[in-house]
mmCIF file of N, CA and C in Angstrom:
data_model
loop_
_atom_site.group_PDB
_atom_site.id
_atom_site.type_symbol
_atom_site.label_atom_id
_atom_site.label_comp_id
_atom_site.label_asym_id
_atom_site.label_seq_id
_atom_site.Cartn_x
_atom_site.Cartn_y
_atom_site.Cartn_z
ATOM 1 N N UNK A 1 -75.781 -162.496 68.337
ATOM 2 C CA UNK A 1 -75.540 -162.781 67.308
ATOM 3 C C UNK A 1 -74.467 -161.608 67.284
ATOM 4 N N UNK A 2 -73.359 -161.682 66.551
ATOM 5 C CA UNK A 2 -72.528 -160.813 66.458
ATOM 6 C C UNK A 2 -72.132 -159.968 65.431
ATOM 7 N N UNK A 3 -71.785 -158.993 65.440
ATOM 8 C CA UNK A 3 -71.856 -157.605 64.848
ATOM 9 C C UNK A 3 -70.699 -157.638 63.416
ATOM 10 N N UNK A 4 -71.073 -157.546 62.246
ATOM 11 C CA UNK A 4 -70.058 -157.267 61.186
ATOM 12 C C UNK A 4 -70.169 -156.281 60.841
ATOM 13 N N UNK A 5 -68.751 -154.997 60.065
ATOM 14 C CA UNK A 5 -68.968 -153.987 59.604
ATOM 15 C C UNK A 5 -69.137 -154.243 58.088
ATOM 16 N N UNK A 6 -69.664 -153.581 57.368
ATOM 17 C CA UNK A 6 -70.059 -153.361 56.028
ATOM 18 C C UNK A 6 -69.697 -151.878 55.673
ATOM 19 N N UNK A 7 -68.728 -151.767 54.436
ATOM 20 C CA UNK A 7 -68.271 -150.624 53.939
ATOM 21 C C UNK A 7 -68.746 -150.010 52.868
ATOM 22 N N UNK A 8 -69.619 -149.082 52.770
ATOM 23 C CA UNK A 8 -69.654 -148.778 51.455
ATOM 24 C C UNK A 8 -69.503 -147.117 50.604
ATOM 25 N N UNK A 9 -69.507 -146.758 49.756
ATOM 26 C CA UNK A 9 -69.444 -145.893 48.510
ATOM 27 C C UNK A 9 -70.156 -144.709 48.967
ATOM 28 N N UNK A 10 -70.213 -143.593 49.238
ATOM 29 C CA UNK A 10 -71.171 -142.595 48.768
ATOM 30 C C UNK A 10 -70.621 -141.455 48.464
ATOM 31 N N UNK A 11 -71.243 -140.450 48.162
ATOM 32 C CA UNK A 11 -70.797 -139.334 47.568
ATOM 33 C C UNK A 11 -70.859 -138.559 48.865
ATOM 34 N N UNK A 12 -70.055 -137.398 48.883
ATOM 35 C CA UNK A 12 -69.668 -136.832 50.346
ATOM 36 C C UNK A 12 -71.117 -136.251 50.603
ATOM 37 N N UNK A 13 -71.500 -135.266 49.944
ATOM 38 C CA UNK A 13 -72.828 -134.497 50.103
ATOM 39 C C UNK A 13 -73.861 -134.998 50.210
ATOM 40 N N UNK A 14 -74.122 -136.157 49.932
ATOM 41 C CA UNK A 14 -75.058 -137.148 50.037
ATOM 42 C C UNK A 14 -74.956 -138.130 51.411
ATOM 43 N N UNK A 15 -73.661 -137.901 51.742
ATOM 44 C CA UNK A 15 -73.678 -138.603 53.372
ATOM 45 C C UNK A 15 -74.076 -137.639 54.239
ATOM 46 N N UNK A 16 -73.463 -137.091 53.674
ATOM 47 C CA UNK A 16 -73.949 -135.110 55.009
ATOM 48 C C UNK A 16 -75.517 -134.623 54.813
ATOM 49 N N UNK A 17 -75.940 -134.966 54.142
ATOM 50 C CA UNK A 17 -77.689 -134.498 54.321
ATOM 51 C C UNK A 17 -78.251 -135.695 54.755
ATOM 52 N N UNK A 18 -77.725 -136.962 54.375
ATOM 53 C CA UNK A 18 -78.553 -138.649 54.876
ATOM 54 C C UNK A 18 -78.176 -138.446 56.500
ATOM 55 N N UNK A 19 -76.834 -137.857 56.883
ATOM 56 C CA UNK A 19 -76.914 -137.994 58.123
ATOM 57 C C UNK A 19 -77.792 -137.201 58.939
ATOM 58 N N UNK A 20 -77.603 -135.656 58.414
ATOM 59 C CA UNK A 20 -78.727 -134.697 59.248
ATOM 60 C C UNK A 20 -79.961 -135.236 58.950
ATOM 61 N N UNK A 21 -80.236 -135.879 57.927
ATOM 62 C CA UNK A 21 -81.694 -136.696 58.276
ATOM 63 C C UNK A 21 -81.788 -137.659 58.880
ATOM 64 N N UNK A 22 -80.737 -138.405 59.202
ATOM 65 C CA UNK A 22 -80.916 -139.385 60.433
ATOM 66 C C UNK A 22 -81.284 -138.905 61.496
ATOM 67 N N UNK A 23 -80.615 -137.739 61.861
ATOM 68 C CA UNK A 23 -80.305 -137.053 63.087
ATOM 69 C C UNK A 23 -81.645 -136.366 63.408
ATOM 70 N N UNK A 24 -82.525 -136.023 62.151
ATOM 71 C CA UNK A 24 -83.471 -135.024 62.492
ATOM 72 C C UNK A 24 -84.819 -135.842 62.944
ATOM 73 N N UNK A 25 -84.701 -137.144 62.182
ATOM 74 C CA UNK A 25 -85.735 -138.021 62.586
ATOM 75 C C UNK A 25 -85.477 -139.512 64.010
ATOM 76 N N UNK A 26 -84.304 -138.481 64.493
ATOM 77 C CA UNK A 26 -84.000 -139.251 65.721
ATOM 78 C C UNK A 26 -83.040 -140.810 65.807
ATOM 79 N N UNK A 27 -82.204 -140.978 64.275
ATOM 80 C CA UNK A 27 -81.467 -142.179 64.655
ATOM 81 C C UNK A 27 -80.191 -142.019 64.150
ATOM 82 N N UNK A 28 -79.558 -142.795 63.674
ATOM 83 C CA UNK A 28 -78.148 -142.853 62.960
ATOM 84 C C UNK A 28 -77.772 -143.423 61.559
ATOM 85 N N UNK A 29 -76.958 -143.300 60.859
ATOM 86 C CA UNK A 29 -77.240 -143.832 60.043
ATOM 87 C C UNK A 29 -77.101 -145.644 60.042
ATOM 88 N N UNK A 30 -76.797 -145.716 61.107
ATOM 89 C CA UNK A 30 -76.241 -147.695 60.985
ATOM 90 C C UNK A 30 -77.658 -147.727 61.425
ATOM 91 N N UNK A 31 -78.286 -147.672 62.186
ATOM 92 C CA UNK A 31 -79.781 -147.930 62.345
ATOM 93 C C UNK A 31 -80.747 -147.706 61.161
ATOM 94 N N UNK A 32 -80.670 -146.542 60.185
ATOM 95 C CA UNK A 32 -81.437 -146.522 58.746
ATOM 96 C C UNK A 32 -81.149 -147.825 58.078
ATOM 97 N N UNK A 33 -79.688 -147.951 58.093
ATOM 98 C CA UNK A 33 -79.325 -149.042 57.153
ATOM 99 C C UNK A 33 -79.624 -150.460 57.427
ATOM 100 N N UNK A 34 -79.607 -150.732 58.625
ATOM 101 C CA UNK A 34 -79.748 -151.310 59.087
ATOM 102 C C UNK A 34 -81.828 -151.779 59.038
ATOM 103 N N UNK A 35 -82.304 -150.607 59.123
ATOM 104 C CA UNK A 35 -83.608 -151.188 58.788
ATOM 105 C C UNK A 35 -83.937 -151.240 57.383
ATOM 106 N N UNK A 36 -83.124 -150.398 56.556
ATOM 107 C CA UNK A 36 -83.714 -151.030 54.958
ATOM 108 C C UNK A 36 -83.235 -152.359 54.713
ATOM 109 N N UNK A 37 -82.152 -152.927 55.328
ATOM 110 C CA UNK A 37 -81.738 -154.761 55.163
ATOM 111 C C UNK A 37 -82.869 -155.791 55.639
ATOM 112 N N UNK A 38 -83.648 -154.753 57.091
ATOM 113 C CA UNK A 38 -84.315 -155.985 58.166
ATOM 114 C C UNK A 38 -85.652 -155.935 56.931
ATOM 115 N N UNK A 39 -86.115 -154.799 56.363
ATOM 116 C CA UNK A 39 -86.944 -154.444 55.821
ATOM 117 C C UNK A 39 -87.259 -155.411 54.484
ATOM 118 N N UNK A 40 -85.902 -155.283 53.626
ATOM 119 C CA UNK A 40 -85.773 -156.036 52.512
ATOM 120 C C UNK A 40 -85.692 -157.674 52.696
ATOM 121 N N UNK A 41 -85.282 -158.208 53.951
ATOM 122 C CA UNK A 41 -85.124 -159.484 54.215
ATOM 123 C C UNK A 41 -86.655 -160.079 54.550
ATOM 124 N N UNK A 42 -87.573 -159.368 55.464
ATOM 125 C CA UNK A 42 -88.999 -159.824 55.814
ATOM 126 C C UNK A 42 -89.632 -159.731 54.528
ATOM 127 N N UNK A 43 -89.561 -158.280 53.985
ATOM 128 C CA UNK A 43 -90.586 -159.074 52.743
ATOM 129 C C UNK A 43 -90.147 -159.296 51.540
ATOM 130 N N UNK A 44 -88.638 -159.411 51.035
ATOM 131 C CA UNK A 44 -88.445 -159.993 50.606
ATOM 132 C C UNK A 44 -88.430 -159.422 49.435
ATOM 133 N N UNK A 45 -88.367 -157.802 49.672
ATOM 134 C CA UNK A 45 -87.625 -157.078 47.994
ATOM 135 C C UNK A 45 -87.460 -155.727 48.812
ATOM 136 N N UNK A 46 -87.133 -154.758 47.792
ATOM 137 C CA UNK A 46 -86.343 -153.796 47.961
ATOM 138 C C UNK A 46 -87.761 -152.596 48.759
ATOM 139 N N UNK A 47 -87.580 -152.268 49.218
ATOM 140 C CA UNK A 47 -89.142 -151.793 50.265
ATOM 141 C C UNK A 47 -88.921 -150.282 49.424
ATOM 142 N N UNK A 48 -88.967 -150.016 48.036
ATOM 143 C CA UNK A 48 -89.079 -148.756 47.766
ATOM 144 C C UNK A 48 -89.254 -149.249 46.227
ATOM 145 N N UNK A 49 -90.150 -148.209 45.338
ATOM 146 C CA UNK A 49 -90.254 -148.970 44.201
ATOM 147 C C UNK A 49 -89.084 -148.592 42.760
ATOM 148 N N UNK A 50 -88.336 -149.290 42.494
ATOM 149 C CA UNK A 50 -87.127 -148.865 41.258
ATOM 150 C C UNK A 50 -87.719 -149.009 40.121
ATOM 151 N N UNK A 51 -87.827 -148.110 39.032
ATOM 152 C CA UNK A 51 -88.031 -148.142 37.747
ATOM 153 C C UNK A 51 -86.976 -147.444 37.080
ATOM 154 N N UNK A 52 -87.162 -148.094 35.762
ATOM 155 C CA UNK A 52 -86.232 -147.633 34.788
ATOM 156 C C UNK A 52 -86.380 -146.286 34.220
ATOM 157 N N UNK A 53 -85.391 -145.446 34.058
ATOM 158 C CA UNK A 53 -85.145 -144.338 33.749
ATOM 159 C C UNK A 53 -85.936 -143.677 32.647
ATOM 160 N N UNK A 54 -86.826 -142.853 32.211
ATOM 161 C CA UNK A 54 -87.719 -142.515 31.455
ATOM 162 C C UNK A 54 -86.888 -142.232 29.765
ATOM 163 N N UNK A 55 -87.227 -142.572 28.860
ATOM 164 C CA UNK A 55 -86.529 -142.291 27.744
ATOM 165 C C UNK A 55 -85.846 -140.800 27.935
ATOM 166 N N UNK A 56 -84.660 -140.480 27.249
ATOM 167 C CA UNK A 56 -84.135 -139.637 27.112
ATOM 168 C C UNK A 56 -85.027 -138.678 26.702
ATOM 169 N N UNK A 57 -84.895 -137.172 26.261
ATOM 170 C CA UNK A 57 -85.321 -136.281 25.097
ATOM 171 C C UNK A 57 -85.298 -136.536 23.761
ATOM 172 N N UNK A 58 -83.731 -136.862 24.091
ATOM 173 C CA UNK A 58 -83.526 -137.327 22.036
ATOM 174 C C UNK A 58 -84.415 -137.988 22.054
ATOM 175 N N UNK A 59 -84.452 -139.068 22.569
ATOM 176 C CA UNK A 59 -85.342 -140.668 21.679
ATOM 177 C C UNK A 59 -85.778 -140.152 21.534
ATOM 178 N N UNK A 60 -87.253 -139.689 22.805
ATOM 179 C CA UNK A 60 -88.856 -139.420 22.444
ATOM 180 C C UNK A 60 -89.002 -138.675 21.127
ATOM 181 N N UNK A 61 -87.719 -137.395 20.802
ATOM 182 C CA UNK A 61 -87.429 -136.713 19.714
ATOM 183 C C UNK A 61 -87.679 -137.648 18.843
ATOM 184 N N UNK A 62 -86.617 -138.543 18.679
ATOM 185 C CA UNK A 62 -86.155 -139.072 17.171
ATOM 186 C C UNK A 62 -87.669 -140.142 16.637
ATOM 187 N N UNK A 63 -88.402 -140.608 18.541
ATOM 188 C CA UNK A 63 -89.203 -141.455 17.852
ATOM 189 C C UNK A 63 -90.685 -140.519 17.425
ATOM 190 N N UNK A 64 -90.399 -139.655 17.683
ATOM 191 C CA UNK A 64 -91.675 -138.060 17.106
ATOM 192 C C UNK A 64 -91.354 -138.323 15.766
ATOM 193 N N UNK A 65 -89.926 -138.066 15.697
ATOM 194 C CA UNK A 65 -89.660 -137.270 13.916
ATOM 195 C C UNK A 65 -90.392 -138.942 13.448
ATOM 196 N N UNK A 66 -89.677 -140.276 13.527
ATOM 197 C CA UNK A 66 -89.660 -141.451 12.904
ATOM 198 C C UNK A 66 -91.340 -141.602 12.660
ATOM 199 N N UNK A 67 -92.277 -141.255 13.662
ATOM 200 C CA UNK A 67 -93.894 -141.887 13.560
ATOM 201 C C UNK A 67 -94.082 -140.702 12.215
ATOM 202 N N UNK A 68 -93.607 -139.499 12.090
ATOM 203 C CA UNK A 68 -94.104 -138.600 11.582
ATOM 204 C C UNK A 68 -94.079 -138.609 9.723
ATOM 205 N N UNK A 69 -92.328 -139.032 9.758
ATOM 206 C CA UNK A 69 -91.991 -139.497 8.413
ATOM 207 C C UNK A 69 -92.609 -140.803 8.124
ATOM 208 N N UNK A 70 -93.062 -141.744 9.004
ATOM 209 C CA UNK A 70 -94.011 -142.677 8.585
ATOM 210 C C UNK A 70 -95.103 -142.175 8.325
ATOM 211 N N UNK A 71 -95.612 -141.240 8.950
ATOM 212 C CA UNK A 71 -97.016 -140.653 8.569
ATOM 213 C C UNK A 71 -97.345 -140.074 7.131
ATOM 214 N N UNK A 72 -96.150 -139.550 7.031
ATOM 215 C CA UNK A 72 -95.867 -138.849 5.519
ATOM 216 C C UNK A 72 -95.567 -139.402 4.258
ATOM 217 N N UNK A 73 -95.478 -140.831 4.671
ATOM 218 C CA UNK A 73 -95.320 -141.573 3.595
ATOM 219 C C UNK A 73 -93.521 -141.883 3.503
ATOM 220 N N UNK A 74 -92.884 -140.951 3.874
ATOM 221 C CA UNK A 74 -91.270 -141.258 3.569
ATOM 222 C C UNK A 74 -90.901 -142.589 3.900
ATOM 223 N N UNK A 75 -89.525 -142.992 3.372
ATOM 224 C CA UNK A 75 -88.898 -144.319 3.180
ATOM 225 C C UNK A 75 -88.527 -144.268 5.050
ATOM 226 N N UNK A 76 -88.722 -145.523 5.243
ATOM 227 C CA UNK A 76 -88.072 -146.377 6.795
ATOM 228 C C UNK A 76 -86.601 -146.160 6.454
ATOM 229 N N UNK A 77 -85.846 -146.511 8.042
ATOM 230 C CA UNK A 77 -84.427 -146.929 7.494
ATOM 231 C C UNK A 77 -84.546 -148.345 6.831
ATOM 232 N N UNK A 78 -85.060 -148.806 7.074
ATOM 233 C CA UNK A 78 -84.988 -150.464 6.403
ATOM 234 C C UNK A 78 -85.427 -150.563 5.075
ATOM 235 N N UNK A 79 -86.659 -149.633 4.644
ATOM 236 C CA UNK A 79 -86.264 -149.729 3.232
ATOM 237 C C UNK A 79 -85.010 -148.445 2.658
ATOM 238 N N UNK A 80 -84.622 -147.590 3.325
ATOM 239 C CA UNK A 80 -83.666 -147.027 2.772
ATOM 240 C C UNK A 80 -82.201 -147.958 2.669
ATOM 241 N N UNK A 81 -81.688 -148.603 3.597
ATOM 242 C CA UNK A 81 -81.349 -150.079 3.701
ATOM 243 C C UNK A 81 -81.234 -150.884 2.501
ATOM 244 N N UNK A 82 -82.597 -151.483 2.419
ATOM 245 C CA UNK A 82 -82.813 -152.203 1.523
ATOM 246 C C UNK A 82 -82.331 -151.553 -0.106
ATOM 247 N N UNK A 83 -82.720 -150.562 -0.209
ATOM 248 C CA UNK A 83 -82.543 -149.887 -1.420
ATOM 249 C C UNK A 83 -80.894 -149.778 -1.934
ATOM 250 N N UNK A 84 -79.975 -149.309 -0.608
ATOM 251 C CA UNK A 84 -78.604 -149.158 -1.439
ATOM 252 C C UNK A 84 -78.135 -150.492 -1.146
ATOM 253 N N UNK A 85 -78.686 -151.625 -0.749
ATOM 254 C CA UNK A 85 -78.129 -153.097 -0.959
ATOM 255 C C UNK A 85 -78.200 -153.538 -1.934
ATOM 256 N N UNK A 86 -79.485 -153.053 -2.436
ATOM 257 C CA UNK A 86 -79.710 -153.614 -3.980
ATOM 258 C C UNK A 86 -78.836 -152.656 -5.074
ATOM 259 N N UNK A 87 -78.675 -151.645 -4.929
ATOM 260 C CA UNK A 87 -77.666 -150.731 -5.751
ATOM 261 C C UNK A 87 -76.531 -151.668 -5.845
ATOM 262 N N UNK A 88 -75.530 -151.870 -4.301
ATOM 263 C CA UNK A 88 -75.091 -152.512 -4.102
ATOM 264 C C UNK A 88 -74.797 -154.444 -5.012
ATOM 265 N N UNK A 89 -75.964 -154.739 -4.880
ATOM 266 C CA UNK A 89 -75.783 -156.310 -5.786
ATOM 267 C C UNK A 89 -75.669 -155.690 -7.289
ATOM 268 N N UNK A 90 -76.195 -154.332 -7.546
ATOM 269 C CA UNK A 90 -76.622 -154.296 -9.057
ATOM 270 C C UNK A 90 -74.972 -154.374 -9.867
ATOM 271 N N UNK A 91 -74.556 -153.399 -8.695
ATOM 272 C CA UNK A 91 -73.111 -152.505 -9.089
ATOM 273 C C UNK A 91 -72.138 -153.742 -9.255
ATOM 274 N N UNK A 92 -71.978 -154.586 -8.611
ATOM 275 C CA UNK A 92 -71.814 -156.114 -7.781
ATOM 276 C C UNK A 92 -71.396 -157.247 -9.066
ATOM 277 N N UNK A 93 -73.168 -157.091 -9.693
ATOM 278 C CA UNK A 93 -73.886 -158.076 -10.580
ATOM 279 C C UNK A 93 -72.975 -157.654 -12.175
ATOM 280 N N UNK A 94 -72.906 -155.796 -12.289
ATOM 281 C CA UNK A 94 -72.295 -155.300 -13.464
ATOM 282 C C UNK A 94 -70.255 -155.779 -13.453
ATOM 283 N N UNK A 95 -69.916 -155.847 -11.816
ATOM 284 C CA UNK A 95 -68.782 -156.040 -12.170
ATOM 285 C C UNK A 95 -67.643 -155.038 -12.092
ATOM 286 N N UNK A 96 -68.574 -154.071 -11.587
ATOM 287 C CA UNK A 96 -67.822 -152.266 -11.177
ATOM 288 C C UNK A 96 -67.242 -152.732 -9.922
ATOM 289 N N UNK A 97 -67.532 -153.301 -9.366
ATOM 290 C CA UNK A 97 -66.701 -153.284 -7.849
ATOM 291 C C UNK A 97 -65.776 -154.428 -8.137
#
């Protein structure tokens, strides 16, 4: 089987740390990448879990604030927009636009 070269971009510090890790476990980066590829092909999946990032704290805070507003009976975004659109329609109907 003929070998081929694969070129990838990696942050310099990450590369240095990974080379150190590989050395510590008795392999080199090429062997580690080949192990990853072979495990992926054998199992037909990435050999570790990949998950979507957790929502940002700001997004979580926004959701909390929206829930609190709903509990207190404040208008929702949709209700506010509906009122704005009704007011615009009323102004248009009177011919003020």
